Short mmCIF file of C-alpha atoms in Angstrom, two decimals:
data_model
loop_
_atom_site.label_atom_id
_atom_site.label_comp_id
_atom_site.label_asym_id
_atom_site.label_seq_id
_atom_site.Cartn_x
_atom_site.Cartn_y
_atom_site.Cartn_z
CA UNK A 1 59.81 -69.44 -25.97
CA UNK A 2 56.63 -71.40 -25.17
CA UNK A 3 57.00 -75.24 -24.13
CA UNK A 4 53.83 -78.01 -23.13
CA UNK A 5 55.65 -80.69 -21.37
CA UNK A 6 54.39 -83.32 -19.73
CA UNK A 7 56.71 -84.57 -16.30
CA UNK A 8 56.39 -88.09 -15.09
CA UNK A 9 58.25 -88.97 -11.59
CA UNK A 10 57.72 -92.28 -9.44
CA UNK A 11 59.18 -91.69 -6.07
CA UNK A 12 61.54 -94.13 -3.73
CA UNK A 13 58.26 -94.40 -1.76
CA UNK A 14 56.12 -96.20 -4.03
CA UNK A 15 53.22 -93.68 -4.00
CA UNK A 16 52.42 -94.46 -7.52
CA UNK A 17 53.31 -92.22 -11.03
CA UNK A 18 52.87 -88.18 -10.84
CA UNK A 19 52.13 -86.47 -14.24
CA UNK A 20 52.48 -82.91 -14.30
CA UNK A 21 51.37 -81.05 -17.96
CA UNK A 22 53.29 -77.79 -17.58
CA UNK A 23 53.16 -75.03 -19.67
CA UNK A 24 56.54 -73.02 -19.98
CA UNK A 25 57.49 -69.43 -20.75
CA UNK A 26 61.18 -68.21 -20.90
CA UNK A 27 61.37 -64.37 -21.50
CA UNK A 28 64.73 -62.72 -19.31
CA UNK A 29 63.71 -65.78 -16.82
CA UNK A 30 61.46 -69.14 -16.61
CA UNK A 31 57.58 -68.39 -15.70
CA UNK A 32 55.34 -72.19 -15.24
CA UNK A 33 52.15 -73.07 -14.94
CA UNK A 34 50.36 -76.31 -14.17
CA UNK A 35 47.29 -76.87 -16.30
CA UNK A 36 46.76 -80.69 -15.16
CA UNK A 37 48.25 -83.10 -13.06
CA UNK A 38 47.09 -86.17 -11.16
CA UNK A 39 48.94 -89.10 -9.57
CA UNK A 40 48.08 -92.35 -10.87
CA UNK A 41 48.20 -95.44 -8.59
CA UNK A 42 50.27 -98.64 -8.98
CA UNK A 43 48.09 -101.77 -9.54
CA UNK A 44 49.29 -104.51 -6.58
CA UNK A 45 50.94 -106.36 -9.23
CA UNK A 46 53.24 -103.80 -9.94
CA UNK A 47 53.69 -102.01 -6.83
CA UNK A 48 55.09 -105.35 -5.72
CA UNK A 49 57.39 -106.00 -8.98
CA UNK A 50 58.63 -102.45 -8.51
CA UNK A 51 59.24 -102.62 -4.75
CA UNK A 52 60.82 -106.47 -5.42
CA UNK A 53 63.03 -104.90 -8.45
CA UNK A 54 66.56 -104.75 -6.69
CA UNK A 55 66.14 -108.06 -6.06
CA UNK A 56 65.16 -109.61 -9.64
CA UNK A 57 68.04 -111.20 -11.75
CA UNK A 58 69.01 -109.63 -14.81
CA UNK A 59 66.88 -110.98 -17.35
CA UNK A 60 63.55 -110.35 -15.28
CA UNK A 61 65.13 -106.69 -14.69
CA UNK A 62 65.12 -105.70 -18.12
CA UNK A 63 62.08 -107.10 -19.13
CA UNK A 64 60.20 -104.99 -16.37
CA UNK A 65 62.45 -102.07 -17.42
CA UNK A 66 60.82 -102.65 -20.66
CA UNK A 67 57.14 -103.20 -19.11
CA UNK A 68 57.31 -100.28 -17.24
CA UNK A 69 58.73 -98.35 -19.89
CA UNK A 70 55.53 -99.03 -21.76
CA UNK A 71 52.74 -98.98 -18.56
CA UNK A 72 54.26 -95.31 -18.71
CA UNK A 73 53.66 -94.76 -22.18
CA UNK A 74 49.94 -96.29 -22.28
CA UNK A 75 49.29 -94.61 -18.90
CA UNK A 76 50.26 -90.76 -20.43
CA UNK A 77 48.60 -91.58 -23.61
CA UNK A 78 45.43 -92.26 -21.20
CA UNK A 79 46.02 -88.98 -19.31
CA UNK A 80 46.26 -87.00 -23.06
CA UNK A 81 43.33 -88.77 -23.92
CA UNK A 82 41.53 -87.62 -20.61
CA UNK A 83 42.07 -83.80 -20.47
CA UNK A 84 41.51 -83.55 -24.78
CA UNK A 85 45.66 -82.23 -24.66
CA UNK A 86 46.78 -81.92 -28.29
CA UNK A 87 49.72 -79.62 -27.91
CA UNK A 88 52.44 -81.56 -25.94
CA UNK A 89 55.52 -81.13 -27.12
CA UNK A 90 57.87 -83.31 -24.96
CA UNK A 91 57.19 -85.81 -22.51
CA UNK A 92 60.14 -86.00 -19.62
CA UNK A 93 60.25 -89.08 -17.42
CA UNK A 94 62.62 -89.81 -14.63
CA UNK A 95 61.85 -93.37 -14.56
CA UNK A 96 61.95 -95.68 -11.09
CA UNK A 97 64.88 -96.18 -9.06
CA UNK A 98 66.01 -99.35 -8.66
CA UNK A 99 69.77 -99.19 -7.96
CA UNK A 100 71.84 -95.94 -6.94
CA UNK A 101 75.40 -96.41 -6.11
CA UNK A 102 76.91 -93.38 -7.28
CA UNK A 103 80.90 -94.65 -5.43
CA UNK A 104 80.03 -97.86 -8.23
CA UNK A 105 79.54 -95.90 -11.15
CA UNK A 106 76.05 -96.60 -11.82
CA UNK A 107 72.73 -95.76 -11.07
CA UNK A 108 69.09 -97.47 -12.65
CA UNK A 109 65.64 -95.94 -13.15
CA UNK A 110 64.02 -98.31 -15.28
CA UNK A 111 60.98 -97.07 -17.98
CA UNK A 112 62.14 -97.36 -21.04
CA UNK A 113 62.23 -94.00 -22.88
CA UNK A 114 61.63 -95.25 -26.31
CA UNK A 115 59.01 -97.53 -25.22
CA UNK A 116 57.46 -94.28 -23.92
CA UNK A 117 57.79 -93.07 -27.08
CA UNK A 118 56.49 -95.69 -29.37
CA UNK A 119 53.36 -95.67 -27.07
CA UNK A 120 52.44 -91.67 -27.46
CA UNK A 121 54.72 -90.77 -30.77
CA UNK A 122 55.90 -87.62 -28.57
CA UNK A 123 59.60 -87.19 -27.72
CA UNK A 124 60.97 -88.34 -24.76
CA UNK A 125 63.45 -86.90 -22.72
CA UNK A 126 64.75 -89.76 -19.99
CA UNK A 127 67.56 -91.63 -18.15
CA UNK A 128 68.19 -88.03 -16.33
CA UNK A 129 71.09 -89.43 -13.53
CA UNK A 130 73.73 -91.99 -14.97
CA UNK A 131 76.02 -88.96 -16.92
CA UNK A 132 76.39 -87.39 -13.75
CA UNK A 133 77.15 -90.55 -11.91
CA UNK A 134 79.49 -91.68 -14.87
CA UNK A 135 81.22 -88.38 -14.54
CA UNK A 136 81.79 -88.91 -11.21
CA UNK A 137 78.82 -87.31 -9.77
CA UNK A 138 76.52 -88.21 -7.11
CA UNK A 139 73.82 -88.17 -10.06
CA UNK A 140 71.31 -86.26 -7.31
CA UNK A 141 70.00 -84.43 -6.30
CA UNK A 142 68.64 -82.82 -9.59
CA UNK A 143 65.92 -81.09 -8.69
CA UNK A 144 68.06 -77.82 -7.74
CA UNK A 145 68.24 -76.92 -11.03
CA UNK A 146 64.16 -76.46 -10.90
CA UNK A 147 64.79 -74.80 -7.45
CA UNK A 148 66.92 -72.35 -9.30
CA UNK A 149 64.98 -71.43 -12.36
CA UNK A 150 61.50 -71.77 -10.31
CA UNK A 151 61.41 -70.91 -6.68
CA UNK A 152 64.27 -68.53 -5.86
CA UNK A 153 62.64 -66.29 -3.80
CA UNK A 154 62.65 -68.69 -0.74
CA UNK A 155 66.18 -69.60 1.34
CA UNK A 156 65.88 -73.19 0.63
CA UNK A 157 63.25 -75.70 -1.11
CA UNK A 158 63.56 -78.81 1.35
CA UNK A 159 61.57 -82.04 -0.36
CA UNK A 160 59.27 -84.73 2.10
CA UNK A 161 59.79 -87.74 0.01
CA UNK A 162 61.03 -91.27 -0.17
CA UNK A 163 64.25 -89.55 1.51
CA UNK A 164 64.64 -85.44 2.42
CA UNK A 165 66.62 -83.40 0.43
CA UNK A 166 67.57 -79.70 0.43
CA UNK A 167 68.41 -77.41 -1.74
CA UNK A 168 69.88 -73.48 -0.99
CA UNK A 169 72.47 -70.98 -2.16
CA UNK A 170 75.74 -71.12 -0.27
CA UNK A 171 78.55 -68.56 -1.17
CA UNK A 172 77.28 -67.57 -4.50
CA UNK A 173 76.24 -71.79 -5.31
CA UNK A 174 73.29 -73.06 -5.54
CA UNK A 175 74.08 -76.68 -3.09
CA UNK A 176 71.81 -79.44 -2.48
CA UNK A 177 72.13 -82.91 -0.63
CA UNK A 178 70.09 -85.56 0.49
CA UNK A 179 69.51 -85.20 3.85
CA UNK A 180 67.73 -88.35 5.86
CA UNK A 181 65.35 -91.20 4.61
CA UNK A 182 61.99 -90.59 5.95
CA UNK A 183 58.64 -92.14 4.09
CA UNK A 184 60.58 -94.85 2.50
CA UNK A 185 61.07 -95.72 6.59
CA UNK A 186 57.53 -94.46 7.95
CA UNK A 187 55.72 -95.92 5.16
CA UNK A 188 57.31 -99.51 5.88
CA UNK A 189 56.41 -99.35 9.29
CA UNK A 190 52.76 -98.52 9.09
CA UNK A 191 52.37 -100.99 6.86
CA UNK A 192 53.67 -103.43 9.30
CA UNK A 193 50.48 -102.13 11.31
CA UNK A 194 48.05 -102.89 8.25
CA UNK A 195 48.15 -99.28 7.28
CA UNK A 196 49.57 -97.59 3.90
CA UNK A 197 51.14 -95.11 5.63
CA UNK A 198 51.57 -92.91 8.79
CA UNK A 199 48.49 -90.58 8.38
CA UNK A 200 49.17 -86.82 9.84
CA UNK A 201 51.49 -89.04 11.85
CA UNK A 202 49.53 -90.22 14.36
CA UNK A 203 50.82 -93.78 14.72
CA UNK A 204 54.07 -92.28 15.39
CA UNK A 205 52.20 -89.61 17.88
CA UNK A 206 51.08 -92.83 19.63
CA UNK A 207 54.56 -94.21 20.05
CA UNK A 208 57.76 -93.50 22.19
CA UNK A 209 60.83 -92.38 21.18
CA UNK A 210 63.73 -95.38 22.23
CA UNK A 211 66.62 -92.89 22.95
CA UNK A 212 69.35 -95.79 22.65
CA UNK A 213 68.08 -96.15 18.94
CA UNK A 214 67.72 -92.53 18.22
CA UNK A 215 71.35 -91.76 19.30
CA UNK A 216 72.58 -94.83 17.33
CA UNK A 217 70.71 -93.06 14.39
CA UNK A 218 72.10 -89.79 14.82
CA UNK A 219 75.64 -91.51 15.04
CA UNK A 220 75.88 -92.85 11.78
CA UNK A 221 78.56 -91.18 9.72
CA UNK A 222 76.50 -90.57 6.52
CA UNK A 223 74.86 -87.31 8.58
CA UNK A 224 78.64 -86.11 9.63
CA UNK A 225 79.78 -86.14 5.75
CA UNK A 226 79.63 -82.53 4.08
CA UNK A 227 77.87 -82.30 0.79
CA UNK A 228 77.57 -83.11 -2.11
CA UNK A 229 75.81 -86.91 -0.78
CA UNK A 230 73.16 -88.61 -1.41
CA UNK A 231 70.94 -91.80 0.07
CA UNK A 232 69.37 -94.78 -1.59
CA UNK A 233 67.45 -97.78 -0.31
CA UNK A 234 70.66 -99.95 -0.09
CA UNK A 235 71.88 -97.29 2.56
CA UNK A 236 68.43 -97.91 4.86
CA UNK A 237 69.19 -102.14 4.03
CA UNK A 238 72.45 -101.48 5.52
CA UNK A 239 72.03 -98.57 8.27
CA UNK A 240 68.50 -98.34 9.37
CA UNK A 241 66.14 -101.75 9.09
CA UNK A 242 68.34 -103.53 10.63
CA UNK A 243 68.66 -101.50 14.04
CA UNK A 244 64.71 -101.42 13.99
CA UNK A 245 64.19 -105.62 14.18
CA UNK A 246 63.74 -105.96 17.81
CA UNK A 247 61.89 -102.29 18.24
CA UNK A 248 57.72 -101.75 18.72
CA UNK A 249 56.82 -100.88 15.15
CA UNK A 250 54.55 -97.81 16.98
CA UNK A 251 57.90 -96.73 18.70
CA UNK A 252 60.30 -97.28 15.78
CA UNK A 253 57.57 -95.08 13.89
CA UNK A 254 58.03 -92.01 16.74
CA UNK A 255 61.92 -92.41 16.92
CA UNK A 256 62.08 -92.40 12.88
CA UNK A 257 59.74 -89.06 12.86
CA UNK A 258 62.05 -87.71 15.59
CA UNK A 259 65.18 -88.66 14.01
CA UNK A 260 64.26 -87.52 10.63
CA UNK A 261 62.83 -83.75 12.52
CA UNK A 262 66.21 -83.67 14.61
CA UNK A 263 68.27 -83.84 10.77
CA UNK A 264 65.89 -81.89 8.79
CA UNK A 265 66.11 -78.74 11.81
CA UNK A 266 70.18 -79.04 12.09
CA UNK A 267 70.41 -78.14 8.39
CA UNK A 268 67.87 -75.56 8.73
CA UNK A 269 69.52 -74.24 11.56
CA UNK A 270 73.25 -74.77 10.82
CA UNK A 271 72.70 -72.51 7.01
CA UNK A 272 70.35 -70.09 9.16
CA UNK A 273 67.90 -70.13 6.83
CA UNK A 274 65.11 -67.84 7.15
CA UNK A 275 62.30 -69.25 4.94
CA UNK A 276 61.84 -72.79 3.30
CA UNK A 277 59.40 -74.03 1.21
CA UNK A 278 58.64 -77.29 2.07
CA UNK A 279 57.43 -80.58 -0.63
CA UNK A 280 56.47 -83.66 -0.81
CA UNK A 281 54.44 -86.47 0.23
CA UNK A 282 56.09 -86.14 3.89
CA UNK A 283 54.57 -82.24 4.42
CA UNK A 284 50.95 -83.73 4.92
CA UNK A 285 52.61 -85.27 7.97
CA UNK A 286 51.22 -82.66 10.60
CA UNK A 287 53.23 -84.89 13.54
CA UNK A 288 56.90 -84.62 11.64
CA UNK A 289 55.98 -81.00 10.58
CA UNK A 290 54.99 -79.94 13.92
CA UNK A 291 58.19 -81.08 15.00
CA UNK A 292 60.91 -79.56 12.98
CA UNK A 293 58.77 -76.47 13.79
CA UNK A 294 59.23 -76.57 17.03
CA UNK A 295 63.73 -77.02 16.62
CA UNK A 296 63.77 -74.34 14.14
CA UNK A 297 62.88 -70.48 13.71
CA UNK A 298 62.77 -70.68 10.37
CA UNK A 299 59.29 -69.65 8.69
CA UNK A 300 57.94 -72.91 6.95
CA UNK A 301 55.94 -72.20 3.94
CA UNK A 302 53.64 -75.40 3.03
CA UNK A 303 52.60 -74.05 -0.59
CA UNK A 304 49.10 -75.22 -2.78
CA UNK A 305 48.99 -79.12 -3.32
CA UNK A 306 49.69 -78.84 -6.88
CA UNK A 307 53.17 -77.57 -6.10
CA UNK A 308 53.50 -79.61 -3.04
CA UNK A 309 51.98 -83.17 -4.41
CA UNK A 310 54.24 -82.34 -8.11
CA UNK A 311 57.21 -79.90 -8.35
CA UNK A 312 59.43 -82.85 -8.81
CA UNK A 313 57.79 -83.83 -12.22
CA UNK A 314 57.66 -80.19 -12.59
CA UNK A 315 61.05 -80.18 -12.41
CA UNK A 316 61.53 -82.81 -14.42
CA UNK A 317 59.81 -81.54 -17.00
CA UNK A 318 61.44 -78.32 -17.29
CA UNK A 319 65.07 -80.36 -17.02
CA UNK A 320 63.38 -81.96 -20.49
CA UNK A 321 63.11 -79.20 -21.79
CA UNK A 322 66.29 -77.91 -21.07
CA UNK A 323 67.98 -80.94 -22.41
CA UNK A 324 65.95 -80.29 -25.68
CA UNK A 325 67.76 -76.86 -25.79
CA UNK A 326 71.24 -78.23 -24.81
CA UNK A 327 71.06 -76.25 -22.15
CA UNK A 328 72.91 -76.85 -18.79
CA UNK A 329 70.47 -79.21 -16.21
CA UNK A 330 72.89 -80.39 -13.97
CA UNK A 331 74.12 -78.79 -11.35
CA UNK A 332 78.06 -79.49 -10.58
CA UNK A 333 77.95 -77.68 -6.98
CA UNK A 334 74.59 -79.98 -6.00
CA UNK A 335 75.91 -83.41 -7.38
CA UNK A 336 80.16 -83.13 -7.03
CA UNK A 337 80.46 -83.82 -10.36
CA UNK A 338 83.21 -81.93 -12.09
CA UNK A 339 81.11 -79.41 -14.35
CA UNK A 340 77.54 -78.33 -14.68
CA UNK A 341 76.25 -79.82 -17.95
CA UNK A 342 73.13 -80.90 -20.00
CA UNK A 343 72.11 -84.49 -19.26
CA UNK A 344 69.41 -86.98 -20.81
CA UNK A 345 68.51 -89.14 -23.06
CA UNK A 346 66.76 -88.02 -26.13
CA UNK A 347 64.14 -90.42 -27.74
#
């Protein structure tokens, strides 16, 4: 079996849309390879509607969900247009997050699917999360699955994102959890300092670390809870901002990279793990990486960019597929929900 999918992921931390054209080859297991993939920025105008979404009543909501549903569809038509593709066979999109209460029953990542599909006339494989949640699930993390299929050979695949997450086999089950926010923190503070981000993590290298807050960070009960849990932005609105008002946005910076390298090494260190390949955005921060080096002895593999910048649209793409094949995507033993099963919406 031979797939061309296209992936399309747009992270908690606003970075802008990754598109990942994968080709697929199952034989006794799943072989990929990534022939093109680029990230494309948001425009000012909608990295602010996106980042203002949780806030926008109802009707404004589902018109953006509609917008953005089509800004996806015009932006991969552009990107088919660009490398000459002509054999894509599926396009899977995860959509952006706007709410995630799994204990609520729901969870939103807006982009409509069919608008996606009206745009590029390809099938569309999207709304990946709310079965799981409506089953009871934490509806992530889903990227295990990928982690599974893909990149067994390493202990654990631990993601740098919005929020870090880990996935590893535990007792014969492949487990996964969220495990602390990190750029959808760091990236708020450097702005605060006119920057987009923390670059290699110097601002925070340039900070102190306030103790009091670190410890009142390391209290909170979300990081004493066993798995299967998860983190969304109206955790950090509750839990995090709030405690970081009255702090030095340089020192909040180096007690956030701290906090988040203290969390990341006692899961490293509390499975043993021996080697983990490390994602995400958050890896090209040398400052947070040189720290959970430094609390672990586990061997840290920081792979190409391709896989690093877009094995979560990878991912995505193969759970389209997957979907297309009615074939299990979901993980029960990474999300708590009851069984593993095939989830999706098929456009």
């Amino acid at each position: 079996m031979i797939f061309h999918v296209i992936g399309l992921m747009s992270g908690t931390s606003l970075d802008g849309l990754d598109i990942c054209f994968v080709k697929f080859e199952k034989h006794d297991f799943w072989r990929f390879e990534i022939i093109k993939a680029e990230t494309v920025s948001y425009s000012e105008n909608l990295y602010n509607q996106l980042k203002k979404a949780i806030d926008l009543p109802a009707e404004q909501l589902l018109q953006l969900h509609s917008e953005y549903g089509f800004f996806l569809g015009k932006t991969v038509k552009r990107f088919i247009e660009k490398y000459e593709l002509n054999n894509v066979d599926l396009i899977a999109s995860h959509g952006h997050t706007v709410y995630h209460q799994p204990q609520n029953k729901f969870t939103l990542q807006i982009g409509d699917g069919r608008a996606v599909k009206l745009e590029t006339g390809i099938p569309v494989v999207y709304d990946f999360r709310s079965q799981d949640v409506l089953m009871g699930g934490n509806g992530a993390p889903l990227v295990p699955i990928g982690d599974e299929l893909l990149f067994s050979e390493y202990d654990a695949c631990l993601n740098l994102g919005g929020f870090s997450n880990i996935s590893l086999r535990s007792a014969g089950k492949r487990i996964a959890f969220d495990i602390a926010p990190v750029n959808i923190i760091l990236n708020k503070l450097a702005q605060d300092l006119g920057k987009d981000f923390d670059e290699s993590g110097n601002l925070a290298r340039n900070g102190n670390i306030n103790e009091e807050l670190l410890s009142a960070l390391n209290a909170l009960p979300f990081y004493h809870q066993s798995h299967p849990k998860s983190l969304g932005v109206e955790w950090c609105n509750e839990n995090i901002f709030p405690r970081l008002e009255n702090v030095d946005s340089l020192d909040a910076l180096a007690t956030i990279t701290e906090h988040a390298a203290h969390q990341i090494a006692e899961v490293i260190n509390n499975y043993c793990l021996k080697i983990v390949l490390f994602t995400g955005g958050g890896t090209y921060n040398d400052y947070l990486i040189e720290k959970i080096r430094n609390k672990t002895q586990a061997e840290i593999i920081i792979p190409e960019k391709e896989i690093i910048d877009y094995k979560e649209a990878l991912i995505f793409a193969l759970m389209g597929v997957l979907k297309l094949n009615n074939e299990i995507n979901v993980l029960a033993s990474a999300t708590g929900s009851p069984y593993n099963h095939s989830s999706g919406i098929i456009a």
